[in-house]
Amino acid sequence: MPRSTDPGVRREGDALVFAVPLLRGGVASLWPAALRVVTGARRIELGAVDRIDSAGLAMLSALAARAGGDVVIDGEPEGLSELRGAYRMQMDLDFSRT
């Protein structure tokens, strides 16, 4: 399995693990590292993430789709619940079908 050299994102088993706030200023630098390790991920671990904004949510949604969808999100950083509601996203970060 490819490894990420970015300390903000790594792969642990079936989980894509983030360890930094997922905010507009850092998302672009995390994207290449996350792409290297997303294949086959079944979970996205956000336990060490304290905040997320719309750019972070967009990245996670795109990564969940690249992983094949139906990804479990572990952790609830500040802002995630509100953003999911505003964008009508399900718990797996796919858009609501209603």
GROMACS .gro file of N, CA and C in nm:
model
  294
    1MET      N    1   0.084  -0.118   0.000
    1MET     CA    2   0.000   0.000   0.000
    1MET      C    3   0.089   0.124   0.000
    2PRO      N    4   0.060   0.222  -0.087
    2PRO     CA    5   0.137   0.345  -0.088
    2PRO      C    6   0.126   0.416   0.047
    3ARG      N    7   0.230   0.488   0.080
    3ARG     CA    8   0.232   0.561   0.207
    3ARG      C    9   0.230   0.711   0.182
    4SER      N   10   0.169   0.782   0.274
    4SER     CA   11   0.170   0.928   0.269
    4SER      C   12   0.291   0.977   0.347
    5THR      N   13   0.356   1.078   0.294
    5THR     CA   14   0.466   1.139   0.368
    5THR      C   15   0.421   1.266   0.439
    6ASP      N   16   0.293   1.300   0.428
    6ASP     CA   17   0.238   1.418   0.493
    6ASP      C   18   0.193   1.378   0.634
    7PRO      N   19   0.244   1.446   0.737
    7PRO     CA   20   0.205   1.409   0.874
    7PRO      C   21   0.058   1.438   0.905
    8GLY      N   22  -0.009   1.514   0.818
    8GLY     CA   23  -0.149   1.547   0.842
    8GLY      C   24  -0.247   1.440   0.798
    9VAL      N   25  -0.200   1.344   0.716
    9VAL     CA   26  -0.287   1.236   0.669
    9VAL      C   27  -0.203   1.109   0.650
   10ARG      N   28  -0.257   0.997   0.694
   10ARG     CA   29  -0.188   0.869   0.678
   10ARG      C   30  -0.291   0.757   0.667
   11ARG      N   31  -0.247   0.642   0.628
   11ARG     CA   32  -0.332   0.524   0.617
   11ARG      C   33  -0.300   0.429   0.731
   12GLU      N   34  -0.401   0.385   0.801
   12GLU     CA   35  -0.388   0.283   0.906
   12GLU      C   36  -0.491   0.176   0.879
   13GLY      N   37  -0.448   0.063   0.826
   13GLY     CA   38  -0.542  -0.044   0.791
   13GLY      C   39  -0.640   0.005   0.686
   14ASP      N   40  -0.769  -0.003   0.718
   14ASP     CA   41  -0.871   0.041   0.622
   14ASP      C   42  -0.911   0.187   0.644
   15ALA      N   43  -0.837   0.258   0.730
   15ALA     CA   44  -0.874   0.396   0.763
   15ALA      C   45  -0.779   0.499   0.703
   16LEU      N   46  -0.836   0.607   0.655
   16LEU     CA   47  -0.764   0.726   0.615
   16LEU      C   48  -0.770   0.817   0.738
   17VAL      N   49  -0.654   0.844   0.800
   17VAL     CA   50  -0.650   0.913   0.928
   17VAL      C   51  -0.596   1.055   0.909
   18PHE      N   52  -0.675   1.154   0.953
   18PHE     CA   53  -0.634   1.293   0.946
   18PHE      C   54  -0.596   1.341   1.085
   19ALA      N   55  -0.492   1.427   1.092
   19ALA     CA   56  -0.442   1.472   1.222
   19ALA      C   57  -0.423   1.623   1.230
   20VAL      N   58  -0.486   1.696   1.139
   20VAL     CA   59  -0.475   1.842   1.138
   20VAL      C   60  -0.613   1.901   1.109
   21PRO      N   61  -0.635   2.028   1.144
   21PRO     CA   62  -0.761   2.091   1.105
   21PRO      C   63  -0.778   2.088   0.953
   22LEU      N   64  -0.899   2.062   0.908
   22LEU     CA   65  -0.927   2.054   0.764
   22LEU      C   66  -0.989   2.186   0.720
   23LEU      N   67  -0.902   2.284   0.700
   23LEU     CA   68  -0.943   2.419   0.667
   23LEU      C   69  -0.887   2.461   0.533
   24ARG      N   70  -0.949   2.558   0.471
   24ARG     CA   71  -0.914   2.605   0.337
   24ARG      C   72  -0.763   2.622   0.317
   25GLY      N   73  -0.695   2.678   0.412
   25GLY     CA   74  -0.552   2.704   0.397
   25GLY      C   75  -0.465   2.579   0.387
   26GLY      N   76  -0.512   2.465   0.436
   26GLY     CA   77  -0.430   2.345   0.435
   26GLY      C   78  -0.478   2.233   0.345
   27VAL      N   79  -0.600   2.244   0.295
   27VAL     CA   80  -0.658   2.136   0.216
   27VAL      C   81  -0.578   2.106   0.089
   28ALA      N   82  -0.535   2.208   0.018
   28ALA     CA   83  -0.462   2.187  -0.107
   28ALA      C   84  -0.333   2.109  -0.084
   29SER      N   85  -0.266   2.134   0.027
   29SER     CA   86  -0.141   2.061   0.053
   29SER      C   87  -0.168   1.917   0.098
   30LEU      N   88  -0.283   1.889   0.158
   30LEU     CA   89  -0.317   1.752   0.200
   30LEU      C   90  -0.366   1.665   0.084
   31TRP      N   91  -0.426   1.726  -0.016
   31TRP     CA   92  -0.490   1.652  -0.125
   31TRP      C   93  -0.398   1.550  -0.192
   32PRO      N   94  -0.277   1.585  -0.237
   32PRO     CA   95  -0.193   1.485  -0.305
   32PRO      C   96  -0.159   1.366  -0.215
   33ALA      N   97  -0.128   1.392  -0.088
   33ALA     CA   98  -0.095   1.284   0.004
   33ALA      C   99  -0.215   1.194   0.028
   34ALA      N  100  -0.332   1.254   0.042
   34ALA     CA  101  -0.455   1.176   0.065
   34ALA      C  102  -0.488   1.090  -0.056
   35LEU      N  103  -0.469   1.144  -0.175
   35LEU     CA  104  -0.495   1.066  -0.297
   35LEU      C  105  -0.407   0.943  -0.306
   36ARG      N  106  -0.283   0.953  -0.258
   36ARG     CA  107  -0.192   0.838  -0.265
   36ARG      C  108  -0.238   0.722  -0.179
   37VAL      N  109  -0.316   0.749  -0.074
   37VAL     CA  110  -0.350   0.643   0.021
   37VAL      C  111  -0.500   0.615   0.033
   38VAL      N  112  -0.583   0.675  -0.051
   38VAL     CA  113  -0.728   0.662  -0.036
   38VAL      C  114  -0.783   0.530  -0.090
   39THR      N  115  -0.720   0.471  -0.189
   39THR     CA  116  -0.774   0.350  -0.252
   39THR      C  117  -0.795   0.240  -0.147
   40GLY      N  118  -0.917   0.190  -0.143
   40GLY     CA  119  -0.951   0.081  -0.051
   40GLY      C  120  -0.990   0.125   0.089
   41ALA      N  121  -0.985   0.254   0.117
   41ALA     CA  122  -1.023   0.302   0.251
   41ALA      C  123  -1.172   0.276   0.274
   42ARG      N  124  -1.206   0.232   0.391
   42ARG     CA  125  -1.347   0.209   0.428
   42ARG      C  126  -1.390   0.302   0.540
   43ARG      N  127  -1.290   0.369   0.602
   43ARG     CA  128  -1.320   0.462   0.711
   43ARG      C  129  -1.237   0.588   0.692
   44ILE      N  130  -1.290   0.699   0.740
   44ILE     CA  131  -1.215   0.824   0.749
   44ILE      C  132  -1.216   0.863   0.896
   45GLU      N  133  -1.098   0.865   0.955
   45GLU     CA  134  -1.082   0.891   1.098
   45GLU      C  135  -1.052   1.038   1.120
   46LEU      N  136  -1.142   1.105   1.194
   46LEU     CA  137  -1.128   1.248   1.220
   46LEU      C  138  -1.113   1.278   1.369
   47GLY      N  139  -1.079   1.178   1.449
   47GLY     CA  140  -1.069   1.196   1.594
   47GLY      C  141  -0.967   1.300   1.636
   48ALA      N  142  -0.861   1.321   1.559
   48ALA     CA  143  -0.757   1.418   1.593
   48ALA      C  144  -0.780   1.553   1.524
   49VAL      N  145  -0.889   1.566   1.452
   49VAL     CA  146  -0.920   1.690   1.380
   49VAL      C  147  -1.012   1.775   1.469
   50ASP      N  148  -0.969   1.898   1.498
   50ASP     CA  149  -1.053   1.980   1.586
   50ASP      C  150  -1.151   2.070   1.512
   51ARG      N  151  -1.120   2.104   1.384
   51ARG     CA  152  -1.210   2.192   1.308
   51ARG      C  153  -1.210   2.154   1.161
   52ILE      N  154  -1.323   2.185   1.096
   52ILE     CA  155  -1.336   2.160   0.953
   52ILE      C  156  -1.420   2.274   0.894
   53ASP      N  157  -1.385   2.315   0.772
   53ASP     CA  158  -1.467   2.414   0.701
   53ASP      C  159  -1.516   2.352   0.571
   54SER      N  160  -1.580   2.433   0.487
   54SER     CA  161  -1.640   2.379   0.365
   54SER      C  162  -1.535   2.321   0.270
   55ALA      N  163  -1.415   2.376   0.268
   55ALA     CA  164  -1.309   2.320   0.183
   55ALA      C  165  -1.269   2.182   0.233
   56GLY      N  166  -1.259   2.166   0.364
   56GLY     CA  167  -1.228   2.036   0.422
   56GLY      C  168  -1.337   1.934   0.394
   57LEU      N  169  -1.462   1.978   0.406
   57LEU     CA  170  -1.575   1.889   0.377
   57LEU      C  171  -1.575   1.847   0.231
   58ALA      N  172  -1.547   1.939   0.141
   58ALA     CA  173  -1.542   1.906  -0.002
   58ALA      C  174  -1.434   1.802  -0.028
   59MET      N  175  -1.316   1.819   0.034
   59MET     CA  176  -1.209   1.721   0.017
   59MET      C  177  -1.251   1.584   0.068
   60LEU      N  178  -1.309   1.580   0.188
   60LEU     CA  179  -1.350   1.451   0.244
   60LEU      C  180  -1.457   1.384   0.159
   61SER      N  181  -1.550   1.462   0.109
   61SER     CA  182  -1.654   1.407   0.023
   61SER      C  183  -1.595   1.347  -0.104
   62ALA      N  184  -1.502   1.418  -0.165
   62ALA     CA  185  -1.437   1.367  -0.286
   62ALA      C  186  -1.355   1.242  -0.256
   63LEU      N  187  -1.287   1.239  -0.143
   63LEU     CA  188  -1.209   1.121  -0.106
   63LEU      C  189  -1.300   1.002  -0.077
   64ALA      N  190  -1.412   1.026  -0.010
   64ALA     CA  191  -1.506   0.918   0.018
   64ALA      C  192  -1.559   0.859  -0.113
   65ALA      N  193  -1.588   0.944  -0.209
   65ALA     CA  194  -1.635   0.896  -0.340
   65ALA      C  195  -1.526   0.816  -0.410
   66ARG      N  196  -1.402   0.863  -0.405
   66ARG     CA  197  -1.291   0.790  -0.469
   66ARG      C  198  -1.265   0.656  -0.402
   67ALA      N  199  -1.296   0.648  -0.273
   67ALA     CA  200  -1.278   0.522  -0.200
   67ALA      C  201  -1.388   0.423  -0.234
   68GLY      N  202  -1.490   0.466  -0.305
   68GLY     CA  203  -1.597   0.377  -0.345
   68GLY      C  204  -1.729   0.405  -0.277
   69GLY      N  205  -1.736   0.511  -0.198
   69GLY     CA  206  -1.860   0.544  -0.129
   69GLY      C  207  -1.884   0.454  -0.010
   70ASP      N  208  -1.993   0.477   0.061
   70ASP     CA  209  -2.030   0.400   0.179
   70ASP      C  210  -1.916   0.391   0.280
   71VAL      N  211  -1.848   0.504   0.300
   71VAL     CA  212  -1.736   0.513   0.391
   71VAL      C  213  -1.787   0.558   0.528
   72VAL      N  214  -1.735   0.498   0.633
   72VAL     CA  215  -1.773   0.535   0.769
   72VAL      C  216  -1.685   0.651   0.814
   73ILE      N  217  -1.747   0.754   0.870
   73ILE     CA  218  -1.676   0.869   0.922
   73ILE      C  219  -1.668   0.855   1.074
   74ASP      N  220  -1.547   0.848   1.128
   74ASP     CA  221  -1.526   0.839   1.272
   74ASP      C  222  -1.475   0.972   1.323
   75GLY      N  223  -1.546   1.032   1.416
   75GLY     CA  224  -1.506   1.161   1.472
   75GLY      C  225  -1.600   1.270   1.426
   76GLU      N  226  -1.606   1.376   1.503
   76GLU     CA  227  -1.699   1.485   1.474
   76GLU      C  228  -1.631   1.618   1.507
   77PRO      N  229  -1.540   1.665   1.419
   77PRO     CA  230  -1.475   1.793   1.446
   77PRO      C  231  -1.576   1.908   1.443
   78GLU      N  232  -1.539   2.016   1.510
   78GLU     CA  233  -1.623   2.135   1.513
   78GLU      C  234  -1.657   2.179   1.371
   79GLY      N  235  -1.784   2.195   1.342
   79GLY     CA  236  -1.831   2.241   1.212
   79GLY      C  237  -1.884   2.132   1.121
   80LEU      N  238  -1.848   2.006   1.145
   80LEU     CA  239  -1.886   1.899   1.053
   80LEU      C  240  -2.038   1.880   1.048
   81SER      N  241  -2.101   1.872   1.161
   81SER     CA  242  -2.245   1.849   1.164
   81SER      C  243  -2.321   1.961   1.094
   82GLU      N  244  -2.283   2.084   1.121
   82GLU     CA  245  -2.350   2.199   1.059
   82GLU      C  246  -2.330   2.199   0.908
   83LEU      N  247  -2.208   2.171   0.864
   83LEU     CA  248  -2.180   2.168   0.720
   83LEU      C  249  -2.255   2.055   0.650
   84ARG      N  250  -2.258   1.937   0.712
   84ARG     CA  251  -2.334   1.825   0.653
   84ARG      C  252  -2.479   1.865   0.637
   85GLY      N  253  -2.535   1.931   0.736
   85GLY     CA  254  -2.674   1.975   0.729
   85GLY      C  255  -2.695   2.080   0.620
   86ALA      N  256  -2.605   2.176   0.612
   86ALA     CA  257  -2.619   2.283   0.513
   86ALA      C  258  -2.610   2.230   0.370
   87TYR      N  259  -2.526   2.130   0.350
   87TYR     CA  260  -2.508   2.074   0.215
   87TYR      C  261  -2.592   1.949   0.191
   88ARG      N  262  -2.677   1.916   0.289
   88ARG     CA  263  -2.766   1.799   0.279
   88ARG      C  264  -2.689   1.672   0.250
   89MET      N  265  -2.587   1.649   0.330
   89MET     CA  266  -2.504   1.530   0.314
   89MET      C  267  -2.541   1.425   0.418
   90GLN      N  268  -2.530   1.301   0.377
   90GLN     CA  269  -2.554   1.190   0.467
   90GLN      C  270  -2.431   1.170   0.556
   91MET      N  271  -2.440   1.078   0.648
   91MET     CA  272  -2.329   1.051   0.740
   91MET      C  273  -2.203   1.005   0.667
   92ASP      N  274  -2.218   0.940   0.551
   92ASP     CA  275  -2.101   0.893   0.475
   92ASP      C  276  -2.049   1.000   0.379
   93LEU      N  277  -2.099   1.122   0.391
   93LEU     CA  278  -2.060   1.239   0.312
   93LEU      C  279  -2.104   1.232   0.166
   94ASP      N  280  -2.202   1.149   0.138
   94ASP     CA  281  -2.265   1.148   0.008
   94ASP      C  282  -2.385   1.244   0.018
   95PHE      N  283  -2.426   1.297  -0.095
   95PHE     CA  284  -2.537   1.390  -0.093
   95PHE      C  285  -2.668   1.315  -0.070
   96SER      N  286  -2.756   1.375   0.006
   96SER     CA  287  -2.886   1.316   0.036
   96SER      C  288  -2.966   1.297  -0.091
   97ARG      N  289  -3.041   1.190  -0.098
   97ARG     CA  290  -3.120   1.162  -0.217
   97ARG      C  291  -3.262   1.218  -0.205
   98THR      N  292  -3.291   1.289  -0.097
   98THR     CA  293  -3.427   1.342  -0.078
   98THR      C  294  -3.436   1.485  -0.125
   0.00000   0.00000   0.00000
